[in-house]
Tab-separated table of C-alpha atoms in Angstrom:
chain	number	residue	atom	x	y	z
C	1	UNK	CA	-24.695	-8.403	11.046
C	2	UNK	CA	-25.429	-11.128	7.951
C	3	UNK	CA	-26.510	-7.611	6.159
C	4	UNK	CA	-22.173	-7.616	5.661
C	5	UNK	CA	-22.147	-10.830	3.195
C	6	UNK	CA	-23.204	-8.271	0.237
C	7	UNK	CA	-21.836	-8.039	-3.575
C	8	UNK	CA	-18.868	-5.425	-3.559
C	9	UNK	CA	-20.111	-2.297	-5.526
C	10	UNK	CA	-17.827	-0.560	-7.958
C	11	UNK	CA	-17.348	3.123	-8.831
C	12	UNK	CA	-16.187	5.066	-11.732
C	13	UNK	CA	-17.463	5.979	-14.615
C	14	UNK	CA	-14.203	4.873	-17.265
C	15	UNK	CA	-13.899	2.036	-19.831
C	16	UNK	CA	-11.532	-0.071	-17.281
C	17	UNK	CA	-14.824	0.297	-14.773
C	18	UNK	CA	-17.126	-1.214	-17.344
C	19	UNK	CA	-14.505	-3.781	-18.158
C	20	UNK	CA	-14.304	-5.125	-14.472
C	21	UNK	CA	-17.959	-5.120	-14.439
C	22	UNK	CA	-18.506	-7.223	-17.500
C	23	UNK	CA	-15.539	-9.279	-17.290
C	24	UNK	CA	-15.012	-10.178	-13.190
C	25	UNK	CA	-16.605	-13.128	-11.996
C	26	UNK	CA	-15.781	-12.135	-8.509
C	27	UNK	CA	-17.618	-8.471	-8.076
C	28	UNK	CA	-20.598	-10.816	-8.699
C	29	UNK	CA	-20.170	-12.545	-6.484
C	30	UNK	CA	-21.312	-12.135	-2.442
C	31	UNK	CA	-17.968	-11.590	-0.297
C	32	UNK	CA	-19.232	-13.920	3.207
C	33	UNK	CA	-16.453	-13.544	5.578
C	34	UNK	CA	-17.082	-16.021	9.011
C	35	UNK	CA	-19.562	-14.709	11.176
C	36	UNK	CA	-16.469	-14.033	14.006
C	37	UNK	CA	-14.933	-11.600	11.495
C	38	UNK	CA	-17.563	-9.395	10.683
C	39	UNK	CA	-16.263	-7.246	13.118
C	40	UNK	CA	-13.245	-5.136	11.744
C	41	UNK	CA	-10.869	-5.334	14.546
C	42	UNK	CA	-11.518	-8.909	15.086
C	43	UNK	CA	-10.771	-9.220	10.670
C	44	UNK	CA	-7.211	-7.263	12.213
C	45	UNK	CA	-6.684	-9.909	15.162
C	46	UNK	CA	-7.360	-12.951	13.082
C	47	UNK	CA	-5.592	-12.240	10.081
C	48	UNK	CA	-2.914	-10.970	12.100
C	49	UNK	CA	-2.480	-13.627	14.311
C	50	UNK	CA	-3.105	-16.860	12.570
C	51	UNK	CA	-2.466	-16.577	8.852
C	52	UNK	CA	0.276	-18.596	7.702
C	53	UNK	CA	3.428	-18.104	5.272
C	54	UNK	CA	3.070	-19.030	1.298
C	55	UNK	CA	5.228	-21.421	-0.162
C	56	UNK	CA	7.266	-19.119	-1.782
C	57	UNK	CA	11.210	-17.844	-1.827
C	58	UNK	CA	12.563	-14.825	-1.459
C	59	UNK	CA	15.623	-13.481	-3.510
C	60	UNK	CA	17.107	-10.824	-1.609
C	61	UNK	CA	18.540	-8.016	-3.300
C	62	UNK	CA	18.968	-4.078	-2.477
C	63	UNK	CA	18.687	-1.167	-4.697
C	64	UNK	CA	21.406	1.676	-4.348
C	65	UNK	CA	18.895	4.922	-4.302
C	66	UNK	CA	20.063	8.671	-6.073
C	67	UNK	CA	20.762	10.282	-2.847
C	68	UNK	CA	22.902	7.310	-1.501
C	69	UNK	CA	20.519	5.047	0.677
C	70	UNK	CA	19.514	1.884	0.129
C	71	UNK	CA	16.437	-0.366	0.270
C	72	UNK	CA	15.285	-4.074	0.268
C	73	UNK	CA	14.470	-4.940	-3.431
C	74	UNK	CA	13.386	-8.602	-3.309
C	75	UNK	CA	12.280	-10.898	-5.515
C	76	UNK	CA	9.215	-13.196	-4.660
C	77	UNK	CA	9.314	-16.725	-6.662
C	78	UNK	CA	7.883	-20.299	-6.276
C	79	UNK	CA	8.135	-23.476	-7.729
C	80	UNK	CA	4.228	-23.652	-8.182
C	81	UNK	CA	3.481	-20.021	-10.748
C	82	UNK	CA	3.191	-20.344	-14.346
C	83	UNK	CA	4.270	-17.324	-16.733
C	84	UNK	CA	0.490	-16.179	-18.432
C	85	UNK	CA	1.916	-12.738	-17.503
C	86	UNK	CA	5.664	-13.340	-18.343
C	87	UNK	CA	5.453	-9.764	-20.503
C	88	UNK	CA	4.455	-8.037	-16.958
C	89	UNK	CA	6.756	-7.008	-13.955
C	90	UNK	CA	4.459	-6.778	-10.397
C	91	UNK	CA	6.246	-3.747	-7.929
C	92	UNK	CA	4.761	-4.461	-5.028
C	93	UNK	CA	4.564	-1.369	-2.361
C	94	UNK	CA	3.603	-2.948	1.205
C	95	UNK	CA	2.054	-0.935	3.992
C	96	UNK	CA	3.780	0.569	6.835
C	97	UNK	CA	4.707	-2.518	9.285
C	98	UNK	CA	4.669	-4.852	6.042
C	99	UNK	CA	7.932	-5.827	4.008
C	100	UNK	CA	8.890	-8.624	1.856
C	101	UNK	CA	9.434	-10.741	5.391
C	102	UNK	CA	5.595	-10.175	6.281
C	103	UNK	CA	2.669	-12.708	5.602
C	104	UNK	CA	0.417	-9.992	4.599
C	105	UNK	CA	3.314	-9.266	1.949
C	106	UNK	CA	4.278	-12.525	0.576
C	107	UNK	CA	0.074	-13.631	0.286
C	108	UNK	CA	-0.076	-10.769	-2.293
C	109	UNK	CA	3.050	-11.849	-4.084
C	110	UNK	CA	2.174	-15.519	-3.882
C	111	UNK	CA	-1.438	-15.300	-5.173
C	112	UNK	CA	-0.397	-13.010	-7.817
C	113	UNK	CA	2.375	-15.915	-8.876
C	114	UNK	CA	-0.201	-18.650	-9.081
C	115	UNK	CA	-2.521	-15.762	-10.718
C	116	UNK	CA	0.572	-16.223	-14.215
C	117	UNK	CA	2.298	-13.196	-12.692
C	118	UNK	CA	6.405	-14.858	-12.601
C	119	UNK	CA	8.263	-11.572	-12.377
C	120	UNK	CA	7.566	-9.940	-9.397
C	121	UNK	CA	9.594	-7.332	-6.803
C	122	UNK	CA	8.659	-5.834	-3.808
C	123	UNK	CA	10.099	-1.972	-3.217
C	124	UNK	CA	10.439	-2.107	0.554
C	125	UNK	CA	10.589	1.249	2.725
C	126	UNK	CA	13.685	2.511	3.974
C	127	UNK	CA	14.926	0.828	7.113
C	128	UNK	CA	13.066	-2.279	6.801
C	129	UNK	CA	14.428	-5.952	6.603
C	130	UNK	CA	17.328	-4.912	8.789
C	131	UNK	CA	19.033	-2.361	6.014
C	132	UNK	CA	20.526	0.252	8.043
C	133	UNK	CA	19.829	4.055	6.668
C	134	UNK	CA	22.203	5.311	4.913
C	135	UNK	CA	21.596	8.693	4.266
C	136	UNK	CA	19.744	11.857	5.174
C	137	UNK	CA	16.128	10.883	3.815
C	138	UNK	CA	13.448	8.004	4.740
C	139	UNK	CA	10.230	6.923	3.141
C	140	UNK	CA	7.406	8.997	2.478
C	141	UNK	CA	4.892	9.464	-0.227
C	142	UNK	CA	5.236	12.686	-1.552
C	143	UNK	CA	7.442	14.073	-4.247
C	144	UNK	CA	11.079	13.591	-4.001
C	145	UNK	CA	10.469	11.602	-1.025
C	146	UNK	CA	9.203	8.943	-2.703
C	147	UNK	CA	11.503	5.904	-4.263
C	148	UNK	CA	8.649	4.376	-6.120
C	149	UNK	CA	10.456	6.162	-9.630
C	150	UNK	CA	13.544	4.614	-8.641
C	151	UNK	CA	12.118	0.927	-8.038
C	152	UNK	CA	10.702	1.687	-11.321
C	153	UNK	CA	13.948	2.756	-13.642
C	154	UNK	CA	15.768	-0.300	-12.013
C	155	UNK	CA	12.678	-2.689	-13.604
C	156	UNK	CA	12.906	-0.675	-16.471
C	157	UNK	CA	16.867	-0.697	-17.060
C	158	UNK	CA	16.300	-4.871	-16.320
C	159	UNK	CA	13.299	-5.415	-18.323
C	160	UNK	CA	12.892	-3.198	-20.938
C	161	UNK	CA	10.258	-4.758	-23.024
C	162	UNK	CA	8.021	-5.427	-20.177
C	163	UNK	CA	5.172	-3.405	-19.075
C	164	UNK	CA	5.309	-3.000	-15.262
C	165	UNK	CA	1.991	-3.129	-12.627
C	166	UNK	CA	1.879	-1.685	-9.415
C	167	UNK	CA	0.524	-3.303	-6.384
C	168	UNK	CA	-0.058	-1.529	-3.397
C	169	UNK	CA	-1.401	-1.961	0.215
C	170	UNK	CA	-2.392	0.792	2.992
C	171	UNK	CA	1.022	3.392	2.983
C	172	UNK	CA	2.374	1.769	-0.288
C	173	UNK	CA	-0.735	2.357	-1.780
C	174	UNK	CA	-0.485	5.953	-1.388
C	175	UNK	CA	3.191	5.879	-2.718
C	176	UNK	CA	1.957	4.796	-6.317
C	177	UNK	CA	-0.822	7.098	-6.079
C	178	UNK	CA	1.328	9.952	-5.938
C	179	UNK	CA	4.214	8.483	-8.728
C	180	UNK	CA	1.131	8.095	-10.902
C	181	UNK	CA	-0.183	11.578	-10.694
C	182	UNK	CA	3.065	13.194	-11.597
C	183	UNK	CA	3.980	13.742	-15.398
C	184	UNK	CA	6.724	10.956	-15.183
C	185	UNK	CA	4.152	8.343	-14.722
C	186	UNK	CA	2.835	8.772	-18.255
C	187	UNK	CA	5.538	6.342	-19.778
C	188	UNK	CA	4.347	3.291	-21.866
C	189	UNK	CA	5.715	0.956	-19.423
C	190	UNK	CA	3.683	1.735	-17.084
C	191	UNK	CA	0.703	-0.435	-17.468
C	192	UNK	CA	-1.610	1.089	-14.307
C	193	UNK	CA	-2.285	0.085	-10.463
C	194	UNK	CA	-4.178	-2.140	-7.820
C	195	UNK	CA	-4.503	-1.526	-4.683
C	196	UNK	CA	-6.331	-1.869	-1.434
C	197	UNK	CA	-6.735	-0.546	2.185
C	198	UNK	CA	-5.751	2.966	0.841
C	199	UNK	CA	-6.598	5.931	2.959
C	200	UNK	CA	-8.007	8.455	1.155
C	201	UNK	CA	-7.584	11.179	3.313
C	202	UNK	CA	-5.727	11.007	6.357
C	203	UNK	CA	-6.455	14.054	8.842
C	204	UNK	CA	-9.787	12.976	9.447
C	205	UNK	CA	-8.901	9.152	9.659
C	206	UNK	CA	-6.301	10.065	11.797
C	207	UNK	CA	-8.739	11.645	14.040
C	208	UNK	CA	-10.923	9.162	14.214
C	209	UNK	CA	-9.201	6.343	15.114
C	210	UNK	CA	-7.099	7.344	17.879
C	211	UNK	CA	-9.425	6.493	20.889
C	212	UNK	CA	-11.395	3.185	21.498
C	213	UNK	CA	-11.067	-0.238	20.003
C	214	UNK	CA	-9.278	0.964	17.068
C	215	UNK	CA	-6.409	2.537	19.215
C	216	UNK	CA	-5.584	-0.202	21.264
C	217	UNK	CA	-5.936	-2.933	18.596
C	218	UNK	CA	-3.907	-1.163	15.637
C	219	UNK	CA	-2.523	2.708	16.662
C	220	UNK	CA	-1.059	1.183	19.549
C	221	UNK	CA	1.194	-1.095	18.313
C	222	UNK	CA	1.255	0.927	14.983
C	223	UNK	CA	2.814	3.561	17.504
C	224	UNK	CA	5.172	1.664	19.138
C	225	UNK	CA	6.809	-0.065	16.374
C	226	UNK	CA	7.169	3.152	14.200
C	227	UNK	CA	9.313	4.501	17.380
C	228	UNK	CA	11.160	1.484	17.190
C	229	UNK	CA	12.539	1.938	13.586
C	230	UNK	CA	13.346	5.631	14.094
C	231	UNK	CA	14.734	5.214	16.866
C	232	UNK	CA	16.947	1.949	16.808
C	233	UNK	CA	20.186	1.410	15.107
C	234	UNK	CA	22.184	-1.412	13.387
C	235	UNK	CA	25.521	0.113	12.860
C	236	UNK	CA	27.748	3.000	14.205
C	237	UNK	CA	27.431	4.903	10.665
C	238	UNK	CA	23.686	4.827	10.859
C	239	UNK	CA	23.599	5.756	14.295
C	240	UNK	CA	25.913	9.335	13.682
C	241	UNK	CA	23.384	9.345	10.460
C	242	UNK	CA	20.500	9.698	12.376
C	243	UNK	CA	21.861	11.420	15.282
C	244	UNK	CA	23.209	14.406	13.202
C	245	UNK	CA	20.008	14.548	10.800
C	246	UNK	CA	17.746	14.786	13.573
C	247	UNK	CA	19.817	17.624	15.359
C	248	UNK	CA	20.085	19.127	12.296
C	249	UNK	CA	15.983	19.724	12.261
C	250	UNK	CA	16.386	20.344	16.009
C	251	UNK	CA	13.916	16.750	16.595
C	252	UNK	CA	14.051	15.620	20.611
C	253	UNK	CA	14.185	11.687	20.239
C	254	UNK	CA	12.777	10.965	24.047
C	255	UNK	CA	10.182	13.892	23.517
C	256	UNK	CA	9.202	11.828	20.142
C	257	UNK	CA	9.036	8.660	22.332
C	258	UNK	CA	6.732	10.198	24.735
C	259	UNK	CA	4.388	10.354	21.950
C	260	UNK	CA	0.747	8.838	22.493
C	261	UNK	CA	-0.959	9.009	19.496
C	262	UNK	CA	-0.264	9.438	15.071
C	263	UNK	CA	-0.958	12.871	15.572
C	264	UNK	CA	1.990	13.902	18.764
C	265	UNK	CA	4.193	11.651	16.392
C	266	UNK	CA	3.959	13.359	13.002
C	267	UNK	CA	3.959	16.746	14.833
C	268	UNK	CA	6.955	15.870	16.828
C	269	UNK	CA	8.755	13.721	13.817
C	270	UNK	CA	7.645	13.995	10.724
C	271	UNK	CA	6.713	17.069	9.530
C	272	UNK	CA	10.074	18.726	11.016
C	273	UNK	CA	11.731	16.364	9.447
C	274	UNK	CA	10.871	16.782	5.660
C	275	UNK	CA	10.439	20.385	6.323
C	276	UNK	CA	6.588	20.987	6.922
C	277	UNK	CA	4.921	23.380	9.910
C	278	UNK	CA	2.345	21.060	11.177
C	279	UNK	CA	0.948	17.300	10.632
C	280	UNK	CA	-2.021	19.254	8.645
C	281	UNK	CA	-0.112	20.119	5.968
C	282	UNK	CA	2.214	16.563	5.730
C	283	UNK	CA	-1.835	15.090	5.739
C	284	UNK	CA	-2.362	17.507	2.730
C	285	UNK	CA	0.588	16.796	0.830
C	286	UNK	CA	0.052	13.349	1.090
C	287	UNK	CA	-3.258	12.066	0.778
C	288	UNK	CA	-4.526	10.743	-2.323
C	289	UNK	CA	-7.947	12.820	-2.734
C	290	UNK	CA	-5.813	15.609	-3.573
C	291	UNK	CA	-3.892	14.436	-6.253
C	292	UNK	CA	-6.284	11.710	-7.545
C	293	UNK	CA	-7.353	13.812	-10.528
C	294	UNK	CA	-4.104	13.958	-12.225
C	295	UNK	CA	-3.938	9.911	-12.309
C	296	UNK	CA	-3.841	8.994	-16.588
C	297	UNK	CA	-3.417	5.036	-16.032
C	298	UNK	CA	-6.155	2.543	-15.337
C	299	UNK	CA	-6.335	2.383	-11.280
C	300	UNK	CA	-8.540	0.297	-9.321
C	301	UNK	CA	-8.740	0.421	-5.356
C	302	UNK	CA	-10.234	-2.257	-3.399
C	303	UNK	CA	-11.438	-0.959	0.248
C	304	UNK	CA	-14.060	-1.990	2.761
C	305	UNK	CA	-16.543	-0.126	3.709
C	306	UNK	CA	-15.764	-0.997	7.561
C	307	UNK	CA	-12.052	-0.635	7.642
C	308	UNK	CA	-11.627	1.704	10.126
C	309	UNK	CA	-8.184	2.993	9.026
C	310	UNK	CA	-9.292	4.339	5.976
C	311	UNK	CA	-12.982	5.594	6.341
C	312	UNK	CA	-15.439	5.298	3.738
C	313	UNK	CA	-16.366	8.650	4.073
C	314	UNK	CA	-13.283	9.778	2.660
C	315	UNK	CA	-13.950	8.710	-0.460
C	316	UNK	CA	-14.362	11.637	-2.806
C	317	UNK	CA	-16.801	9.320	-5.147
C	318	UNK	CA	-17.528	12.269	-7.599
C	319	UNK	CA	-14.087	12.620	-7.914
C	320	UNK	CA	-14.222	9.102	-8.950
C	321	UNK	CA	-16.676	9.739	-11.960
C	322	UNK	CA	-14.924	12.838	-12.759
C	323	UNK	CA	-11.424	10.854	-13.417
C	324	UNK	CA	-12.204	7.817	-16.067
C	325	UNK	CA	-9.009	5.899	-14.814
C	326	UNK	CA	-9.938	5.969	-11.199
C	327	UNK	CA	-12.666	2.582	-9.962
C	328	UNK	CA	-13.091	2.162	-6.446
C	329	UNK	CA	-13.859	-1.785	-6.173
C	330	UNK	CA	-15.771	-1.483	-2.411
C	331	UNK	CA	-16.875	-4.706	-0.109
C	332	UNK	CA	-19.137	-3.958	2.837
C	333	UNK	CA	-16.569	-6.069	5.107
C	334	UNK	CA	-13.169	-6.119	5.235
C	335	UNK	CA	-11.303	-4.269	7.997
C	336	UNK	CA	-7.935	-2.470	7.096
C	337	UNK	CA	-5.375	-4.442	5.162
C	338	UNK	CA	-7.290	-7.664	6.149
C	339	UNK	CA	-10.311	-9.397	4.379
C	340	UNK	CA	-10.582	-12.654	6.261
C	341	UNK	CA	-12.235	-15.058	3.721
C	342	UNK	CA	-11.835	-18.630	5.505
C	343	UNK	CA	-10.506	-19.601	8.851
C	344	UNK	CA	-9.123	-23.530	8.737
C	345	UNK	CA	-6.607	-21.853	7.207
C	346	UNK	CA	-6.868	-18.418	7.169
C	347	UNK	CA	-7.052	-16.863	3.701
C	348	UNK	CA	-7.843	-13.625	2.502
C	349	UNK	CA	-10.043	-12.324	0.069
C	350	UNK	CA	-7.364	-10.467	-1.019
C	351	UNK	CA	-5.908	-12.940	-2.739
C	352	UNK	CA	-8.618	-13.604	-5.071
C	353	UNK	CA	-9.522	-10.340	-5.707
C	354	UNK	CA	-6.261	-8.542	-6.316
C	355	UNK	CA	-5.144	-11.369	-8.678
C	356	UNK	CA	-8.301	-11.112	-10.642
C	357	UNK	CA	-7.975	-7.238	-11.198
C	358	UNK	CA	-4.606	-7.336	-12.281
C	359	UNK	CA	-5.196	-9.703	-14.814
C	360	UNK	CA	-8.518	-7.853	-15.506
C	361	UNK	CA	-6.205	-4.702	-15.820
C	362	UNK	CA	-3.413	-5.920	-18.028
C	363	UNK	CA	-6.169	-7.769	-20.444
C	364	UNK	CA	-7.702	-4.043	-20.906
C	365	UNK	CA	-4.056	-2.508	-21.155
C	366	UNK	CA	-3.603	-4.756	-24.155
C	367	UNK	CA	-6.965	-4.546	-25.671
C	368	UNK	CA	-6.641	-1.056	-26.069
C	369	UNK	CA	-3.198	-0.754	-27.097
C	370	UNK	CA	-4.123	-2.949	-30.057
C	371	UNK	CA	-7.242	-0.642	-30.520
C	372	UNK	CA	-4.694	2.548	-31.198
């Protein structure tokens, strides 16, 4: 099992790959996590379970979306950053059951303060952090589904002579992969992306980890709670909302919350509800190694090897030659969203490494701006 506590290995075949490689101290370094988390659903359990809150404060706001719903837009700030970055603004896109009121969440923001990042937002998905949906639409990362553009024109309306960076985990990651592969994306203030845990491609993934370990230690839950937020209200208004735009695309809600696995879900949910035949074709539309190509900023994804919700295997690494702004940053241990580095306390690797690539990326951005 020591055979785990390896060097990452990175992929790509671009300038911003040969910058990490020459410039990061940390992809030279061997990535040990304790001998209890080698395992990947124990990395889940103990990260999960026992890693504490940063020292940080959150500044709630909400951003009014186009179509007339509304999102979380918070703020993350401490007392303890400095301002190296000050000419950057950090989106942050968390994962599916993350938000700016999850550890997993605030870590990221919180290393990334410390790291000189001081302005930083997190873009959370629609119907999290108790904001009632208010219209006909919810999260999803595809085309017009997607509210990454408008997190971005708010930063850029606010900050206009900042550059913005996009930080991603698991579902959010997926988000900015699909803003930056549309034509929009290719704006000067966009500066490029990290992320990590991202699932490459998800029909496969999705088949693989719905029986075992993995099911009852993450799909389970995963499951339950994304039943939960469809399902619930917080107000009359969102209630009739919900009730009316789910008749509408003739969606049972107690045939939906008989489902027993990502699959019944999506096919019962989902893809009726933005329109698609079958959970195949939501998986197409959606996964990353299918629009990867038309990325044109600097991108670097940071995935383990073991992490069981977004296999390897999935990886389309020509694809990752092929595309100069695409590096794949990959540790032999990890888990999914996880990356236990230490136990007394618990701390992630995460929090090294993602800090370290975006100030890896934004030293690149500038060098070759001033190279033009």
């Amino acid at each position: 099992m020591i055979r785990k506590w390896k060097k990452p290995t990175l992929y790509g075949s671009g300038a911003f790959k040969n910058f990490l490689e020459t410039r990061s101290k940390l992809i030279h370094e061997k990535y040990c996590p304790p001998l209890i988390c080698l395992n990947p659903g124990m990395q889940f359990f103990v990260r999960t379970k026992y890693e504490k809150a940063p020292p940080v404060q959150i500044v709630k706001e909400k951003l009014s979306l186009s179509d007339g719903g509304v999102v979380a837009f918070d703020r993350i700030t401490t007392d303890k950053g400095c301002d190296t970055f000050e000419d950057y603004v950090v989106l942050i896109s968390p994962g599916l059951r993350e938000s700016t009121h999850s550890v997993k969440a605030l870590s990221m923001a919180h290393s990334l303060l410390l790291k000189g990042f001081p302005n930083i937002f997190v873009l959370n998905q629609r119907g999290s952090c108790s904001i009632p949906m208010m219209s006909k639409k919810m999260s999803c990362a595809f085309g017009e589904w997607n509210d990454t553009r408008e997190g971005i024109a708010n930063i850029e309306s606010r900050f206009p002579e900042k550059k913005i960076l996009l930080v991603g985990a698991c579902l959010g990651a997926m988000f900015i992969i699909d803003y930056l592969s549309t034509e929009e994306a290719n704006r000067p203030s966009i500066a490029g992306a990290v992320l990590h845990s991202c699932n490459w491609e998800l029909k496969t993934a999705a088949l693989k980890v719905e029986s075992g370990i993995n099911y009852e230690l993450f799909i389970k839950g995963l499951l339950k709670d994304t039943i939960n937020r469809i399902s619930k209200y917080s107000t009359e208004d969102e209630r009739k909302i919900k009730d009316e735009w789910f008749n509408e695309k003739g969606i049972d809600m107690d045939y939906v919350g008989q489902s027993k696995s990502m699959w019944d879900l999506e096919n019962r949910f989902l893809a009726p509800l933005i329109d698609l035949p079958n959970p195949e074709e939501y998986y197409k539309r959606v996964s990353p190694i299918y629009k990867c190509h038309k990325v044109n900023k600097p991108l670097v994804v940071i995935n383990s090897r073991d992490d069981f919700m977004a296999p390897f295997e999935n990886f389309n690494l020509p694809e990752f030659n092929k595309n100069p702004n695409l590096t794949l940053w990959s540790t032999a241990a990890g888990g999914h969203v996880c990356f236990v580095d230490k136990l007394f306390p618990v701390t992630s690797y995460l929090d090294k490494a993602v800090p370290e690539c975006a100030h890896l990326l934004c030293d690149f951005v500038e060098k070759e701006d001033s190279g033009r």
